[in-house]
mmCIF file of C-alpha atoms in Angstrom:
data_model
loop_
_atom_site.group_PDB
_atom_site.id
_atom_site.type_symbol
_atom_site.label_atom_id
_atom_site.label_comp_id
_atom_site.label_asym_id
_atom_site.label_seq_id
_atom_site.Cartn_x
_atom_site.Cartn_y
_atom_site.Cartn_z
ATOM 1 C CA MET A 1 0.000 0.000 0.000
ATOM 2 C CA SER A 2 1.285 3.416 -0.958
ATOM 3 C CA ILE A 3 0.979 6.079 1.767
ATOM 4 C CA VAL A 4 1.144 9.579 0.261
ATOM 5 C CA ILE A 5 2.110 12.331 2.714
ATOM 6 C CA PRO A 6 1.945 15.959 1.465
ATOM 7 C CA ALA A 7 4.020 18.203 3.717
ATOM 8 C CA PHE A 8 4.388 21.960 4.095
ATOM 9 C CA ASN A 9 6.318 23.337 7.069
ATOM 10 C CA GLU A 10 5.862 20.187 9.157
ATOM 11 C CA GLY A 11 9.501 19.813 10.233
ATOM 12 C CA ARG A 12 8.539 19.930 13.905
ATOM 13 C CA THR A 13 6.254 16.882 13.808
ATOM 14 C CA ILE A 14 6.867 14.924 10.596
ATOM 15 C CA HIS A 15 9.204 12.462 12.332
ATOM 16 C CA ARG A 16 6.383 11.617 14.731
ATOM 17 C CA ILE A 17 3.883 10.779 11.990
ATOM 18 C CA LEU A 18 6.555 8.775 10.160
ATOM 19 C CA ASP A 19 7.170 6.823 13.374
ATOM 20 C CA ARG A 20 3.483 5.973 13.571
ATOM 21 C CA VAL A 21 3.327 4.968 9.907
ATOM 22 C CA ARG A 22 6.449 2.814 10.275
ATOM 23 C CA GLU A 23 5.050 1.000 13.317
ATOM 24 C CA VAL A 24 1.786 -0.035 11.624
ATOM 25 C CA VAL A 25 1.533 -3.690 10.571
ATOM 26 C CA LEU A 26 -0.891 -3.916 7.659
ATOM 27 C CA ILE A 27 -3.400 -6.747 7.333
ATOM 28 C CA GLY A 28 -3.269 -8.988 4.283
ATOM 29 C CA GLU A 29 0.539 -9.160 4.558
ATOM 30 C CA LEU A 30 0.735 -5.867 2.655
ATOM 31 C CA ASP A 31 4.004 -3.953 2.455
ATOM 32 C CA LYS A 32 4.192 -0.176 2.853
ATOM 33 C CA GLU A 33 5.523 2.351 0.352
ATOM 34 C CA VAL A 34 5.743 5.795 1.997
ATOM 35 C CA ILE A 35 5.911 8.825 -0.328
ATOM 36 C CA VAL A 36 6.590 12.237 1.220
ATOM 37 C CA VAL A 37 6.037 15.235 -1.080
ATOM 38 C CA ASN A 38 7.500 18.437 0.346
ATOM 39 C CA ASP A 39 5.606 21.381 -1.140
ATOM 40 C CA CYS A 40 8.551 23.805 -0.933
ATOM 41 C CA SER A 41 8.571 24.144 2.854
ATOM 42 C CA THR A 42 10.412 27.111 4.336
ATOM 43 C CA ASP A 43 11.291 25.340 7.590
ATOM 44 C CA ASN A 44 13.438 22.249 8.219
ATOM 45 C CA THR A 45 10.989 19.714 6.739
ATOM 46 C CA GLU A 46 13.489 18.551 4.126
ATOM 47 C CA GLU A 47 16.283 18.083 6.660
ATOM 48 C CA ALA A 48 13.919 16.215 8.987
ATOM 49 C CA VAL A 49 12.856 13.784 6.250
ATOM 50 C CA HIS A 50 16.431 13.164 5.053
ATOM 51 C CA ARG A 51 17.488 12.518 8.641
ATOM 52 C CA TYR A 52 14.616 10.103 9.079
ATOM 53 C CA ILE A 53 15.539 8.203 5.910
ATOM 54 C CA ALA A 54 19.131 7.890 7.140
ATOM 55 C CA ASP A 55 18.024 6.694 10.573
ATOM 56 C CA HIS A 56 15.501 4.133 9.248
ATOM 57 C CA PRO A 57 16.987 2.450 6.153
ATOM 58 C CA GLY A 58 14.517 -0.435 6.458
ATOM 59 C CA LEU A 59 11.525 1.793 5.706
ATOM 60 C CA ASN A 60 10.547 2.065 2.035
ATOM 61 C CA LEU A 61 10.381 5.877 2.072
ATOM 62 C CA ARG A 62 10.578 7.954 -1.108
ATOM 63 C CA TYR A 63 11.021 11.728 -0.992
ATOM 64 C CA HIS A 64 10.141 14.395 -3.566
ATOM 65 C CA ARG A 65 10.404 18.172 -3.241
ATOM 66 C CA HIS A 66 8.509 20.805 -5.222
ATOM 67 C CA PRO A 67 10.786 23.739 -6.191
ATOM 68 C CA LEU A 68 7.804 26.109 -5.765
ATOM 69 C CA ASN A 69 4.896 26.020 -3.330
ATOM 70 C CA ARG A 70 1.906 24.784 -5.325
ATOM 71 C CA GLY A 71 -0.604 23.599 -2.722
ATOM 72 C CA LYS A 72 -1.734 20.388 -1.047
ATOM 73 C CA GLY A 73 -3.605 19.162 -4.112
ATOM 74 C CA ALA A 74 -0.510 19.562 -6.282
ATOM 75 C CA ALA A 75 1.558 17.619 -3.741
ATOM 76 C CA LEU A 76 -1.032 14.853 -3.822
ATOM 77 C CA HIS A 77 -0.953 14.774 -7.625
ATOM 78 C CA THR A 78 2.806 14.210 -7.462
ATOM 79 C CA GLY A 79 2.499 11.483 -4.835
ATOM 80 C CA ILE A 80 -0.296 9.710 -6.705
ATOM 81 C CA ALA A 81 1.750 9.675 -9.907
ATOM 82 C CA LEU A 82 4.744 8.187 -8.048
ATOM 83 C CA ALA A 83 2.744 5.473 -6.246
ATOM 84 C CA THR A 84 3.381 1.841 -7.189
ATOM 85 C CA GLY A 85 1.282 0.071 -4.530
ATOM 86 C CA GLU A 86 -1.931 -1.781 -5.349
ATOM 87 C CA TYR A 87 -3.729 0.462 -2.854
ATOM 88 C CA LEU A 88 -3.156 4.105 -1.888
ATOM 89 C CA ILE A 89 -4.091 6.111 1.172
ATOM 90 C CA ILE A 90 -3.596 9.812 1.892
ATOM 91 C CA GLN A 91 -1.933 10.771 5.182
ATOM 92 C CA ASP A 92 -1.508 14.346 6.417
ATOM 93 C CA ALA A 93 1.914 15.155 7.865
ATOM 94 C CA ASP A 94 0.421 16.522 11.084
ATOM 95 C CA LEU A 95 -0.903 14.404 13.952
ATOM 96 C CA GLU A 96 -4.656 14.794 13.351
ATOM 97 C CA TYR A 97 -5.173 11.273 11.955
ATOM 98 C CA ASP A 98 -4.020 7.941 13.419
ATOM 99 C CA PRO A 99 -2.196 5.530 11.055
ATOM 100 C CA ARG A 100 -3.148 2.646 13.350
ATOM 101 C CA GLU A 101 -6.567 2.892 11.688
ATOM 102 C CA TYR A 102 -5.289 2.043 8.181
ATOM 103 C CA ASN A 103 -6.495 -1.520 8.642
ATOM 104 C CA GLU A 104 -10.029 -0.295 9.329
ATOM 105 C CA LEU A 105 -10.069 1.291 5.880
ATOM 106 C CA LEU A 106 -8.294 -1.633 4.216
ATOM 107 C CA ARG A 107 -10.667 -4.305 5.505
ATOM 108 C CA PRO A 108 -13.665 -3.574 3.187
ATOM 109 C CA VAL A 109 -11.303 -3.547 0.197
ATOM 110 C CA LEU A 110 -9.444 -6.730 1.078
ATOM 111 C CA ASP A 111 -12.746 -8.458 1.884
ATOM 112 C CA GLY A 112 -13.841 -7.751 -1.680
ATOM 113 C CA PHE A 113 -16.609 -5.237 -0.959
ATOM 114 C CA ALA A 114 -15.048 -1.846 -1.758
ATOM 115 C CA ASP A 115 -12.835 -0.040 -4.261
ATOM 116 C CA VAL A 116 -12.722 3.230 -2.287
ATOM 117 C CA VAL A 117 -13.046 3.764 1.476
ATOM 118 C CA TYR A 118 -13.463 7.136 3.207
ATOM 119 C CA GLY A 119 -12.634 7.540 6.889
ATOM 120 C CA SER A 120 -15.421 9.535 8.542
ATOM 121 C CA ARG A 121 -14.734 11.720 11.561
ATOM 122 C CA PHE A 122 -18.482 11.917 12.220
ATOM 123 C CA GLN A 123 -19.330 8.237 12.314
ATOM 124 C CA GLY A 124 -18.721 5.601 14.981
ATOM 125 C CA SER A 125 -17.386 5.834 18.518
ATOM 126 C CA LYS A 126 -13.719 6.790 17.986
ATOM 127 C CA PRO A 127 -12.201 9.801 19.846
ATOM 128 C CA HIS A 128 -12.913 13.176 18.252
ATOM 129 C CA ARG A 129 -11.363 16.402 19.534
ATOM 130 C CA ILE A 130 -13.918 19.150 20.154
ATOM 131 C CA LEU A 131 -12.882 22.325 18.314
ATOM 132 C CA PHE A 132 -14.662 24.748 15.973
ATOM 133 C CA PHE A 133 -18.466 24.935 15.662
ATOM 134 C CA TRP A 134 -18.443 26.780 12.339
ATOM 135 C CA HIS A 135 -15.885 24.384 10.844
ATOM 136 C CA THR A 136 -18.249 21.522 11.643
ATOM 137 C CA ILE A 137 -21.228 23.341 10.129
ATOM 138 C CA GLY A 138 -19.153 24.181 7.041
ATOM 139 C CA ASN A 139 -17.968 20.606 6.682
ATOM 140 C CA LYS A 140 -21.481 19.219 6.923
ATOM 141 C CA PHE A 141 -22.722 21.793 4.401
ATOM 142 C CA LEU A 142 -19.963 20.935 1.911
ATOM 143 C CA THR A 143 -20.522 17.203 2.370
ATOM 144 C CA THR A 144 -24.284 17.580 1.840
ATOM 145 C CA LEU A 145 -23.770 19.736 -1.266
ATOM 146 C CA SER A 146 -21.245 17.238 -2.646
ATOM 147 C CA ASN A 147 -23.636 14.365 -1.968
ATOM 148 C CA ALA A 148 -26.438 16.152 -3.800
ATOM 149 C CA PHE A 149 -24.331 16.684 -6.923
ATOM 150 C CA ASN A 150 -22.749 13.212 -6.873
ATOM 151 C CA ASN A 151 -25.704 11.151 -5.595
ATOM 152 C CA LEU A 152 -23.776 9.862 -2.564
ATOM 153 C CA ASN A 153 -24.543 9.631 1.156
ATOM 154 C CA LEU A 154 -21.113 10.297 2.672
ATOM 155 C CA THR A 155 -20.895 11.828 6.131
ATOM 156 C CA ASP A 156 -17.405 13.368 5.696
ATOM 157 C CA MET A 157 -16.339 14.334 2.183
ATOM 158 C CA GLU A 158 -13.531 16.587 3.463
ATOM 159 C CA THR A 159 -11.739 13.848 5.410
ATOM 160 C CA CYS A 160 -8.026 13.310 4.818
ATOM 161 C CA TYR A 161 -8.301 9.521 5.045
ATOM 162 C CA LYS A 162 -9.319 8.301 1.618
ATOM 163 C CA LEU A 163 -8.171 4.874 0.451
ATOM 164 C CA PHE A 164 -8.290 3.926 -3.239
ATOM 165 C CA ARG A 165 -7.326 1.170 -5.575
ATOM 166 C CA THR A 166 -4.274 2.940 -7.007
ATOM 167 C CA GLU A 167 -4.973 2.105 -10.639
ATOM 168 C CA MET A 168 -8.463 3.566 -10.342
ATOM 169 C CA LEU A 169 -7.195 6.803 -8.770
ATOM 170 C CA GLN A 170 -4.392 7.174 -11.306
ATOM 171 C CA SER A 171 -6.935 6.892 -14.130
ATOM 172 C CA LEU A 172 -8.497 10.213 -13.068
ATOM 173 C CA THR A 173 -7.401 13.590 -14.436
ATOM 174 C CA LEU A 174 -7.092 15.759 -11.313
ATOM 175 C CA ARG A 175 -6.567 19.517 -11.575
ATOM 176 C CA GLU A 176 -7.157 21.209 -8.206
ATOM 177 C CA GLN A 177 -3.914 22.513 -6.686
ATOM 178 C CA ARG A 178 -5.076 23.240 -3.130
ATOM 179 C CA PHE A 179 -7.833 21.931 -0.843
ATOM 180 C CA GLY A 180 -10.208 21.672 -3.814
ATOM 181 C CA PHE A 181 -8.687 18.217 -4.241
ATOM 182 C CA GLU A 182 -11.267 16.723 -1.851
ATOM 183 C CA PRO A 183 -14.488 17.689 -3.711
ATOM 184 C CA GLU A 184 -12.841 17.115 -7.099
ATOM 185 C CA VAL A 185 -11.624 13.588 -6.378
ATOM 186 C CA THR A 186 -14.967 12.737 -4.757
ATOM 187 C CA ALA A 187 -16.915 13.906 -7.806
ATOM 188 C CA LYS A 188 -14.651 12.129 -10.273
ATOM 189 C CA ILE A 189 -14.274 8.842 -8.384
ATOM 190 C CA SER A 190 -18.061 8.661 -7.942
ATOM 191 C CA ARG A 191 -18.429 8.609 -11.738
ATOM 192 C CA VAL A 192 -16.123 5.642 -12.337
ATOM 193 C CA PRO A 193 -18.390 2.904 -13.737
ATOM 194 C CA GLY A 194 -19.174 0.279 -11.126
ATOM 195 C CA VAL A 195 -17.154 1.929 -8.332
ATOM 196 C CA ARG A 196 -17.973 0.723 -4.810
ATOM 197 C CA ILE A 197 -17.490 3.429 -2.172
ATOM 198 C CA TYR A 198 -17.578 2.623 1.539
ATOM 199 C CA GLU A 199 -17.109 4.670 4.706
ATOM 200 C CA VAL A 200 -15.762 3.695 8.139
ATOM 201 C CA GLY A 201 -15.555 5.665 11.388
ATOM 202 C CA ILE A 202 -12.151 7.044 12.394
ATOM 203 C CA SER A 203 -10.769 9.135 15.243
ATOM 204 C CA TYR A 204 -9.732 12.774 14.847
ATOM 205 C CA TYR A 205 -7.118 14.646 16.891
ATOM 206 C CA GLY A 206 -7.639 18.096 15.364
ATOM 207 C CA ARG A 207 -5.248 21.026 15.557
ATOM 208 C CA THR A 208 -5.930 24.674 16.318
ATOM 209 C CA TYR A 209 -4.490 27.396 14.089
ATOM 210 C CA ALA A 210 -1.870 28.090 16.759
ATOM 211 C CA GLU A 211 -0.840 24.438 16.437
ATOM 212 C CA GLY A 212 -0.428 24.700 12.665
ATOM 213 C CA LYS A 213 -3.843 24.219 11.048
ATOM 214 C CA LYS A 214 -3.780 25.778 7.557
ATOM 215 C CA ILE A 215 -7.213 25.517 5.914
ATOM 216 C CA GLY A 216 -9.229 28.759 5.895
ATOM 217 C CA TRP A 217 -12.535 30.244 4.791
ATOM 218 C CA ARG A 218 -11.236 30.914 1.261
ATOM 219 C CA ASP A 219 -10.716 27.182 0.862
ATOM 220 C CA GLY A 220 -14.353 26.649 1.824
ATOM 221 C CA VAL A 221 -15.487 29.063 -0.890
ATOM 222 C CA ARG A 222 -13.260 27.269 -3.391
ATOM 223 C CA ALA A 223 -14.705 23.932 -2.287
ATOM 224 C CA ILE A 224 -18.239 25.149 -3.120
ATOM 225 C CA TYR A 225 -17.026 26.217 -6.566
ATOM 226 C CA CYS A 226 -15.351 22.822 -7.094
ATOM 227 C CA ILE A 227 -18.419 20.878 -5.987
ATOM 228 C CA VAL A 228 -20.579 22.703 -8.512
ATOM 229 C CA LYS A 229 -17.971 22.675 -11.284
ATOM 230 C CA TYR A 230 -17.068 18.987 -11.098
ATOM 231 C CA GLY A 231 -20.587 17.960 -10.092
ATOM 232 C CA ILE A 232 -21.936 19.426 -13.312
#
């Protein structure tokens, strides 16, 4: 399974998420391919990743750096193109999502039920940090709007944890350079003939802006535009 990690100014914590990824034992005897895409960070992200590679030669970790900052979506495009695993999951470089839950997303695929699995922060009984009221309202609005255009019943379209059959994801033409990736990939994957999309509950250890959260209201406006554009 390919694990694509877009990173921008995450030098302070990226070693911690890489530790958690490295420690996970995947079901189905799957191996891990970790792909870190540094979107032209201005901190010590690059040095931290190179140091980690040197300290853990047994981990299949590939590193790519963008010469210019292009956005999270662009970093994901690069990672998706580089992936060679049969399956692919997206992992943020911060500590908001728990890699120990990869197997929860893998299980419906390996059991033969799903091609795509979304990890929902609003489903199930996993821990969920209490943060911003208006973020939650915005997320639910965007998910509902996306569902209406794509004829889905997801509970968390904006989630980071999305697991795909790699070949299916690589067959899509993705254009959004920033956080518009989420509504775009949802719209386009929902139109793949015969695709089977599942959702499982995951935990969420959210960050405040003081702790490094980057998404803002402009990204929400762009998400509405993307939902309508790619939905139509």
